[in-house]
Coordinates of C-alpha atoms and ligand atoms in Angstrom, one line a residue:
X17 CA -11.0 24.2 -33.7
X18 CA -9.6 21.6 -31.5
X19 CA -9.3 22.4 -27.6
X20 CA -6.3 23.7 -26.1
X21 CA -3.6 21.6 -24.4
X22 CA -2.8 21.2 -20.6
X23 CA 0.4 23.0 -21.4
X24 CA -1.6 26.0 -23.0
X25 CA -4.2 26.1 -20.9
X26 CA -1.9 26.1 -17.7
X27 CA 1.6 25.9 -18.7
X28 CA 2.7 26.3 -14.9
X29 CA 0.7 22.9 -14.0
X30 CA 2.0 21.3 -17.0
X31 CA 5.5 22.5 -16.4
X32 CA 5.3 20.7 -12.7
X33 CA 4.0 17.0 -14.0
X34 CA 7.0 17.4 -16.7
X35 CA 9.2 18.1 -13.7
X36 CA 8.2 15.3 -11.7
X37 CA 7.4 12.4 -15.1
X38 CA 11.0 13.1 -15.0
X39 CA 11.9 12.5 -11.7
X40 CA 9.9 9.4 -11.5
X41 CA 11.8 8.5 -14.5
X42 CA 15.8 9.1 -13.3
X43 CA 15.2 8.2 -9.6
X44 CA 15.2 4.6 -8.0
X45 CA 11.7 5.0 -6.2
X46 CA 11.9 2.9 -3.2
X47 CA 8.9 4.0 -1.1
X48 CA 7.4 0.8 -0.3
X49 CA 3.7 1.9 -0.7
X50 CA 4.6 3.3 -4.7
X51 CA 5.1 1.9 -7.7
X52 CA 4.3 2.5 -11.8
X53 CA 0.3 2.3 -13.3
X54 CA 0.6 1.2 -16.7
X55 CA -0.3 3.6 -19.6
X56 CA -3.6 1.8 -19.8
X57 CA -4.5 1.9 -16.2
X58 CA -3.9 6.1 -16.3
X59 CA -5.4 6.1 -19.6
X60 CA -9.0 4.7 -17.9
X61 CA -8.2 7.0 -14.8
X62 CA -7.7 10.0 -17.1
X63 CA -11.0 9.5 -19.0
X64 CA -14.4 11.2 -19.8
X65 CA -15.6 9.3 -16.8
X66 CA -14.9 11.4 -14.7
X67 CA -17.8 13.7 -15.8
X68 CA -20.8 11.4 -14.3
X69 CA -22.0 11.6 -11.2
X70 CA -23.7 7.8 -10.3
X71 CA -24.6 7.4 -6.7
X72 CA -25.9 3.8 -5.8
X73 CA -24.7 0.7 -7.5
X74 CA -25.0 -1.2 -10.8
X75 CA -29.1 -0.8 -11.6
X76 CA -30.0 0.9 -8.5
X77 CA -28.7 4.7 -9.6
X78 CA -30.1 8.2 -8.7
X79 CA -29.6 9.7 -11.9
X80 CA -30.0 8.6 -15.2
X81 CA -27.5 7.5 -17.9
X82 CA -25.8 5.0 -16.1
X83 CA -26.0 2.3 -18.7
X84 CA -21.9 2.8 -19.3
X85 CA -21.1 3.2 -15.9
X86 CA -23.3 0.0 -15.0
X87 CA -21.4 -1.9 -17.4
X88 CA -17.9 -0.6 -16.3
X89 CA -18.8 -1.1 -12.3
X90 CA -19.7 -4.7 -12.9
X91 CA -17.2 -5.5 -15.1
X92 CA -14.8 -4.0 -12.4
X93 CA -16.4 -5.7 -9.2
X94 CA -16.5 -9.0 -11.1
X95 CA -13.0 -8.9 -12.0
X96 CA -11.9 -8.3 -8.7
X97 CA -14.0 -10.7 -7.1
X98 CA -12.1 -13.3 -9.5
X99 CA -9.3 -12.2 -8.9
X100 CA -8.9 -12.8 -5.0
X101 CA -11.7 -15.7 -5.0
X102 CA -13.9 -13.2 -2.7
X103 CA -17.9 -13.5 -2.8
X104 CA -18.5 -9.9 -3.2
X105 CA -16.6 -6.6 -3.8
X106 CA -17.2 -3.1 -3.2
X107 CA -15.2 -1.4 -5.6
X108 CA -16.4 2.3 -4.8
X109 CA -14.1 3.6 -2.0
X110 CA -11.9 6.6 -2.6
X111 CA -8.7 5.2 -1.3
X112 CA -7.9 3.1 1.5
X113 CA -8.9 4.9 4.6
X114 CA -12.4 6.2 3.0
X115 CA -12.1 1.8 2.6
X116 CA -11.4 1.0 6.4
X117 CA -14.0 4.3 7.6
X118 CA -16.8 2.2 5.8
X119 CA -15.7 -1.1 7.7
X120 CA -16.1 0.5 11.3
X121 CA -19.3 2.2 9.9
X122 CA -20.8 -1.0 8.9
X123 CA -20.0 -2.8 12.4
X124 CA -19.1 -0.9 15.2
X125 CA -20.8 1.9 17.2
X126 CA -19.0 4.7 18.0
X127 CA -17.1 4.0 21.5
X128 CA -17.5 -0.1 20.6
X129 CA -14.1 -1.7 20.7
X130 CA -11.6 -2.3 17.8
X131 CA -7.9 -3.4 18.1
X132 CA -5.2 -3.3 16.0
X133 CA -1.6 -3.7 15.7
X134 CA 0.0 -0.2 16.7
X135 CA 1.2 2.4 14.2
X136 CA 4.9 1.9 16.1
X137 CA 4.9 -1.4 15.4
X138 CA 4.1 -1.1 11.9
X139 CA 0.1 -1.3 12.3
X140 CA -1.8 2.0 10.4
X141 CA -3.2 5.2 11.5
X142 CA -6.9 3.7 10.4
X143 CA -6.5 0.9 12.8
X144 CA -7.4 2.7 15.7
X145 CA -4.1 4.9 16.4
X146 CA -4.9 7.9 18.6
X147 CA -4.9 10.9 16.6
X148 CA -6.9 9.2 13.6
X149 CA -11.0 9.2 14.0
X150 CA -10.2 5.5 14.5
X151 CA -8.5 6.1 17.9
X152 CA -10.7 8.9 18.8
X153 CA -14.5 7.8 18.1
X154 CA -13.9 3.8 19.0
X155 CA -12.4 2.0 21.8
X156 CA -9.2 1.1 20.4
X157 CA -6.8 -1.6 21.9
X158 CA -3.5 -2.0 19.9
X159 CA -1.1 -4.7 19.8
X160 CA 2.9 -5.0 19.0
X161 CA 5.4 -7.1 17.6
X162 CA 7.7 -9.2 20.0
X163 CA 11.4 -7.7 21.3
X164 CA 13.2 -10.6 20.0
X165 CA 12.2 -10.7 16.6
X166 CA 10.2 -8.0 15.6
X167 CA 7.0 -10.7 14.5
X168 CA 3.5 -10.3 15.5
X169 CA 3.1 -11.6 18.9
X170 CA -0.2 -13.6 18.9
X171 CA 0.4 -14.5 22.3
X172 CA -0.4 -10.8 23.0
X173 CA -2.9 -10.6 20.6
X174 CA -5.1 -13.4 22.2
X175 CA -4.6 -12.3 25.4
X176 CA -6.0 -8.9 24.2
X177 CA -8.5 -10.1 22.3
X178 CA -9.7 -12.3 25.3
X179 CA -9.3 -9.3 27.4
X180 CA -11.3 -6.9 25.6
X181 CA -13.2 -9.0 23.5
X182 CA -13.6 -6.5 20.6
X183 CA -16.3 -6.2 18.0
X184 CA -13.2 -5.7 15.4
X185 CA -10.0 -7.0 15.1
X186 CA -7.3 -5.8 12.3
X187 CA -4.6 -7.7 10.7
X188 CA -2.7 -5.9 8.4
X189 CA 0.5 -3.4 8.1
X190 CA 2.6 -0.9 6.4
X191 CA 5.7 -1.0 7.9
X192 CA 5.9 -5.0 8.3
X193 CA 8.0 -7.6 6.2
X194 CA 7.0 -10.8 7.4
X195 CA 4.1 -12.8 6.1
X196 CA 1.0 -12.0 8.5
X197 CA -0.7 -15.8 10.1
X198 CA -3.9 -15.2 8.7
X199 CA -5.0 -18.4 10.4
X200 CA -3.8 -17.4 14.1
X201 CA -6.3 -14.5 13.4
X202 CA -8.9 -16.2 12.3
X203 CA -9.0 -18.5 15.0
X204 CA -8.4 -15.8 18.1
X205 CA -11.7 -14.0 16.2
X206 CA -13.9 -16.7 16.2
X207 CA -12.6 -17.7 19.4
X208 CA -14.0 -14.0 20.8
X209 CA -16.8 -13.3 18.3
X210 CA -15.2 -10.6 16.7
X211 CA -15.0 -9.4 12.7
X212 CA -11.6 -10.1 11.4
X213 CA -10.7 -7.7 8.9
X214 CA -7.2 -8.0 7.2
X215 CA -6.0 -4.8 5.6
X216 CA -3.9 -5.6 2.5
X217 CA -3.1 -2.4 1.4
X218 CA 0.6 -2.9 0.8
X219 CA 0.5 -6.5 -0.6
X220 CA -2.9 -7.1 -2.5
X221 CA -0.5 -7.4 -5.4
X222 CA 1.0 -10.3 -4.2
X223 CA -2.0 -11.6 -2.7
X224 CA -3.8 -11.7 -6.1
X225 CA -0.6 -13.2 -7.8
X226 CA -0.1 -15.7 -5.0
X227 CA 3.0 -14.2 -3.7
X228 CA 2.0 -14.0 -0.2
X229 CA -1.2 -16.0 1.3
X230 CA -4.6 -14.7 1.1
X231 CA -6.7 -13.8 4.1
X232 CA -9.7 -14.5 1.7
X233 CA -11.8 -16.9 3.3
X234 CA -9.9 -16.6 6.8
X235 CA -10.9 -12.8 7.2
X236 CA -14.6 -12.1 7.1
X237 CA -13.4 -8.4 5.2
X238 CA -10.3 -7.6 3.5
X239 CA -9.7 -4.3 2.7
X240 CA -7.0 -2.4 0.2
X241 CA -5.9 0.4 -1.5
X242 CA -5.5 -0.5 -5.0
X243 CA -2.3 1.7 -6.3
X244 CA 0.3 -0.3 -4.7
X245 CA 1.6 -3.4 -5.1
X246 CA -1.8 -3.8 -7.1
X247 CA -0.5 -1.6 -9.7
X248 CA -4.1 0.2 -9.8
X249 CA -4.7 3.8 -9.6
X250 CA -5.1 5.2 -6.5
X251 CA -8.3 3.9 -4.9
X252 CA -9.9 1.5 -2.3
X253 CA -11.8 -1.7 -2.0
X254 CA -13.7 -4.0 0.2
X255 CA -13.6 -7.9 -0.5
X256 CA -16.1 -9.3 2.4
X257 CA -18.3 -13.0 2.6
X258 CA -21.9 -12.7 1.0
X259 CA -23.0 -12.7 4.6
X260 CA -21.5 -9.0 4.8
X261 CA -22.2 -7.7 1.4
X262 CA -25.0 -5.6 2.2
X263 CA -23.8 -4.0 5.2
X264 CA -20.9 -2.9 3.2
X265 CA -22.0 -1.6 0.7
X266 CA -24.5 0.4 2.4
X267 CA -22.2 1.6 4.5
X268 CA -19.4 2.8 1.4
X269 CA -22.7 4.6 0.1
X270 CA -25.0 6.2 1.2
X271 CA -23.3 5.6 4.9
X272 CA -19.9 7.2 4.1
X273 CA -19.5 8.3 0.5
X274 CA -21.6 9.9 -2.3
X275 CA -20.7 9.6 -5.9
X276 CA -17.9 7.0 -6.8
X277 CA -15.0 8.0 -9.0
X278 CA -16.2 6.4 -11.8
X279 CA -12.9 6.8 -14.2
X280 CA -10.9 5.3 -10.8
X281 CA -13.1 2.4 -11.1
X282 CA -12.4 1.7 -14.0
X283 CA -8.7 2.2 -14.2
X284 CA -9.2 -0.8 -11.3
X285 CA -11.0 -3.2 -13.6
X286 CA -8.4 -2.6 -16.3
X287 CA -5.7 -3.0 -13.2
X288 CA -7.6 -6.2 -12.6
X289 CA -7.3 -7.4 -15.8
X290 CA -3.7 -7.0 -16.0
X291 CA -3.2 -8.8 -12.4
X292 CA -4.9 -12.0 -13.8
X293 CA -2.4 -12.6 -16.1
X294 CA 1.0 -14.5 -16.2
X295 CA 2.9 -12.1 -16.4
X296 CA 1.7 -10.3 -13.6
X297 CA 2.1 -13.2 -11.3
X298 CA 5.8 -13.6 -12.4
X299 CA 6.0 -9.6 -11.6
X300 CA 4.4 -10.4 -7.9
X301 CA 7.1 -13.2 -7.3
X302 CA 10.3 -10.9 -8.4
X303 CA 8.9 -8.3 -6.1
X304 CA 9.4 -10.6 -3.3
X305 CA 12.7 -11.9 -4.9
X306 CA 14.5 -8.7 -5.2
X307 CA 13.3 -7.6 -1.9
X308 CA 15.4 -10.5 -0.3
X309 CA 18.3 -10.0 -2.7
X310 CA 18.4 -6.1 -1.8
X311 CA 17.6 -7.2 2.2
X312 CA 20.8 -9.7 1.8
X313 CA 22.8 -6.9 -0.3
X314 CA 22.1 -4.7 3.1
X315 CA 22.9 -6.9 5.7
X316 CA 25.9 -8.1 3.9
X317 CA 26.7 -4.0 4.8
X318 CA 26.4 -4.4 8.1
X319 CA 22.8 -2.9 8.2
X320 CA 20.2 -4.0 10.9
X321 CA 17.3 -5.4 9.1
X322 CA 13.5 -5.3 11.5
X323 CA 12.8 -9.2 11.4
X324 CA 15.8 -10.3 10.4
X325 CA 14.5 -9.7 6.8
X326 CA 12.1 -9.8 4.5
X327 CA 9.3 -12.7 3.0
X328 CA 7.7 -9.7 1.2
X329 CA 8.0 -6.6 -1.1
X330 CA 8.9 -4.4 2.1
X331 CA 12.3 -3.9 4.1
X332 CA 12.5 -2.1 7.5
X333 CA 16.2 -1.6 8.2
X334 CA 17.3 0.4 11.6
X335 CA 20.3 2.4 11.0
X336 CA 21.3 2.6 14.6
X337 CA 24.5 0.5 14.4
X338 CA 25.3 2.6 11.9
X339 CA 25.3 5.6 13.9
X340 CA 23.0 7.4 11.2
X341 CA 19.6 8.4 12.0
X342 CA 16.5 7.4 9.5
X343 CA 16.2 11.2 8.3
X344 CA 19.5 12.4 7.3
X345 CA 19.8 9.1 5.6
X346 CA 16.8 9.5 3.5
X347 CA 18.0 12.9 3.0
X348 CA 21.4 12.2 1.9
X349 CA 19.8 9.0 -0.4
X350 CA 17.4 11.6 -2.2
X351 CA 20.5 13.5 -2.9
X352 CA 21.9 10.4 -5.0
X353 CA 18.3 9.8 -7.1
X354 CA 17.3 6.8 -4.4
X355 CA 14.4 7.7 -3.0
X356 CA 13.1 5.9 0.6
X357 CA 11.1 7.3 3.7
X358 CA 12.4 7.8 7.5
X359 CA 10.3 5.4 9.4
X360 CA 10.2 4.4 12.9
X361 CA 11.3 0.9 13.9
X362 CA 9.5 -0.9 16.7
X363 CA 10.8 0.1 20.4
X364 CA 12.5 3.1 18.5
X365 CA 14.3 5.5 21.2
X366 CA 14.3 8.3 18.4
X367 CA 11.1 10.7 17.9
X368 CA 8.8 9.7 15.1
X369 CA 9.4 12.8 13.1
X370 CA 13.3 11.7 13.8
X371 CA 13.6 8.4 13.7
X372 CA 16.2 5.6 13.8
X373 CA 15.1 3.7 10.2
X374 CA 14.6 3.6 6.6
X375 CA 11.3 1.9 4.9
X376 CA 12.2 0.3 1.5
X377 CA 9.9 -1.5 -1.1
X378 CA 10.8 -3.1 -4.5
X379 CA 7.4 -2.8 -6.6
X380 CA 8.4 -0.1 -8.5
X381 CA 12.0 -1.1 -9.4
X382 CA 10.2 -4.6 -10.1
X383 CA 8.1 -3.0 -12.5
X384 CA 11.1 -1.4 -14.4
X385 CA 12.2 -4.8 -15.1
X386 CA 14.7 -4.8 -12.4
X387 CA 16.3 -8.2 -11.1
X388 CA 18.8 -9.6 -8.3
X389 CA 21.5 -8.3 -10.3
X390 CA 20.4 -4.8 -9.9
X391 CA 19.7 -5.2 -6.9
X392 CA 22.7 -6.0 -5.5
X393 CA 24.1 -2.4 -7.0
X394 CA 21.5 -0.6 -5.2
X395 CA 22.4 -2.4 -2.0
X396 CA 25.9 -1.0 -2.4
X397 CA 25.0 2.3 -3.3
X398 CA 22.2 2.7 0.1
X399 CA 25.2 1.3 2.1
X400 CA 27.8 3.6 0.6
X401 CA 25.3 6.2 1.5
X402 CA 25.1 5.4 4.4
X403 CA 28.3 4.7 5.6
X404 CA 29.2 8.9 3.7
X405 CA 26.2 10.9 4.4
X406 CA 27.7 13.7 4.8
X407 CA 30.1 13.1 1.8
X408 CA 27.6 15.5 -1.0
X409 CA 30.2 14.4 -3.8
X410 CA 29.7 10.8 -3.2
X411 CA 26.5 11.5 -3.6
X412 CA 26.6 13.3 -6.6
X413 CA 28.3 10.7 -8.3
X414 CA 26.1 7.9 -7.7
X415 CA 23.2 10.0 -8.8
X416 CA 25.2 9.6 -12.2
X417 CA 25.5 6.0 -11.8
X418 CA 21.6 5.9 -10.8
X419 CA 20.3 7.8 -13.6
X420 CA 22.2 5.7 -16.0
X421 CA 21.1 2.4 -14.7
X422 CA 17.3 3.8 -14.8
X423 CA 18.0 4.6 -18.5
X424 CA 18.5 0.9 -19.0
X425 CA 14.8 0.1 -17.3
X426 CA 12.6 2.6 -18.3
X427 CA 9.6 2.9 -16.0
X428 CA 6.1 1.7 -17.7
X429 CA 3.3 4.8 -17.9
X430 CA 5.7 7.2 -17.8
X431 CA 4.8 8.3 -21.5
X432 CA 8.4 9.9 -21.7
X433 CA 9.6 10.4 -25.6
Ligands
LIG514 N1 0.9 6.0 3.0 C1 0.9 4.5 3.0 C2 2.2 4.0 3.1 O1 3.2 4.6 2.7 O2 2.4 2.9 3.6 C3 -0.1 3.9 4.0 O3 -1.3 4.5 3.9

């Protein structure tokens, strides 16, 4: 008798994925941090691996059995390591915060000193904002982005640095579009004696493709999520110097963790795999392509863009001269199958739950098999937006337009008939 089906077993659950496969299929997804897995990559991360326990790593286990999971770890690591040219890899963290919890375990004290650029300015919450464990059990000094042009300001950061001299200092953003001067750090660290860690959750993709410079080799720890730009399922990682290996890893397990997610791991190696390839890098460098030809198709709108624009997959745009505030807009966007996130832009005057800009990313579109061309329409269709948030018909309509266009680039993983 063969087992019963996700829909029989729990037809309500089933019901839901149905309703949102579909969603993710008809919508333009535009949250910067998301994108598409490939049917392969879910495939691994839906698989009987997720019935082993296996704490410890490759041939130092606590329970027996391991011999597949050895195998799949390694390969995994390996792939990784090759991938960004790093000397080790810890390929066991849940996601990316679990990732960066393990990097203040393996150096820092609690009430040592960390800094990091501020979640305002586009830093993360794991870089030492206040309400995060980050902010609360270490020291934490956070840096900004300059007035005039919304970059980094490694003035500030050196000062800081020289200031406080911190055991940790974070590069690394999610709400940033300019490339980050991996060197500057580098230098300012050394200069101070502190770790450098660059955080690549949003661009490891492009990292690995060679879309945006690697911190590998500059940063003495790099760590990532691996679902987004990566195309992974959703996980973590740690790419660190042989000097550092140990310490991380005994600080992902037993410091911080206990068993790994063995089918996530390797849903990463097969993610790996798929980032090595041609095809993959020509993916990375249309990411960055349509971002600048969707940035252009905005300003060309008359909508503010944070930096003047964009050298990555990511586009902050502040809605102020527009006289719209970030949330009604990604409200009135959702209504027309475009799907974005109200973010705060740096020295917003609007509250954080309310605030005066829109985050947009192109990895997912990208991996529809969207170009410039495309682009371009969805620029029109955000300004138009805009410009009628109020107008529900408008709205309506271009949902139309939006689903038809998605028909044309059907997502990859979906699995839709
Ligand atoms: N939630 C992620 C993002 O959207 O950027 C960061 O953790």
């Amino acid at each position: 008798m063969s087992e019963p089906t996700l829909a029989q077993v729990d037809p309500e659950i089933h019901a839901l994925i149905e309703q949102e496969r579909h969603r993710q299929s008809d919508a333009l997804r535009l949250i910067a941090s998301e994108n598409y897995a490939s049917r392969a990559v879910q495939e691994a991360s839906g698989s009987c691996l997720n019935n082993k326990y296996s704490e410890g790593y490759a041939e130092k286990r606590y329970y027996q059995g391991q011999a597949v999971i050895d195998a799949v770890e390694t390969l995994a690591r390996t792939r990784i390591e090759r991938l960004f040219g790093a000397d080790h890899a810890n390929v066991q963290p849940y996601s990316g915060s679990p990732a960066n919890l393990a990097v203040y375990l393996a150096f820092m004290k609690p009430g040592d000193k960390t800094m990091g650029l501020g979640l305002a300015a586009g830093g993360h919450l794991t870089h030492g904002h206040g309400v995060s464990i980050t902010g609360k059990y270490f020291e934490a000094i956070q840096y900004g982005v300059r007035e005039s042009d919304h970059r980094i300001d490694m003035d500030e950061v050196a000062r800081l640095a020289r200031e406080h001299r911190p055991k940790l200092i974070w590069c690394g953003t999610t709400a940033y579009s300019r490339v980050i001067d991996y060197d500057a750090f580098a230098e300012i660290a050394r200069e101070v004696g502190a770790v450098l860690v660059a955080d690549i959750a949003h661009i490891s993709g492009l990292v690995a493709a060679g879309a945006h410079p690697s911190p590998v080799g500059k940063a003495e720890v790099v760590s990532s999520t691996t679902h987004k730009t990566l195309r992974g399922p959703r996980g973590g990682m740690i790419l660190c110097d042989a000097a550092h290996a140990k310490k991380i890893d005994r600080a992902v397990f037993p410091g911080l963790q206990g068993g790994p997610h063995n089918s996530q791991i390797a849903a990463l190696a097969v993610a790996a795999h798929e980032a090595s390839t041609d095809a993959f890098r020509a993916y990375a460098k249309q990411v960055v392509d349509n971002a600048r030809a969707l940035a252009e198709g905005l300003a060309s709108r008359g909508i503010a863009l944070v930096a003047g624009g964009t050298d990555t997959h990511l586009i902050l745009a502040d809605l102020t001269p527009k006289d719209v505030p970030g949330k009604p807009a990604a409200v009135a966007l959702e209504r027309a199958g475009i799907v974005v996130n109200y973010n705060s832009v740096p020295f917003d005057k609007r509250k954080p739950f309310d605030p005066s800009g829109i985050r947009l990313g192109t990895p997912a579109l990208t991996s529809r098999g969207m170009k410039e061309d495309e682009m371009r329409r969805v620029a029109g269709w955000i300004a138009d937006v805009i410009e009628g948030v109020e107008d529900e018909a408008l709205h309506a309509r271009i949902a139309g337009e939006v689903k038809d266009l998605c028909a044309s680039f059907p997502a990859p993983g979906l699995l839709l008939d």
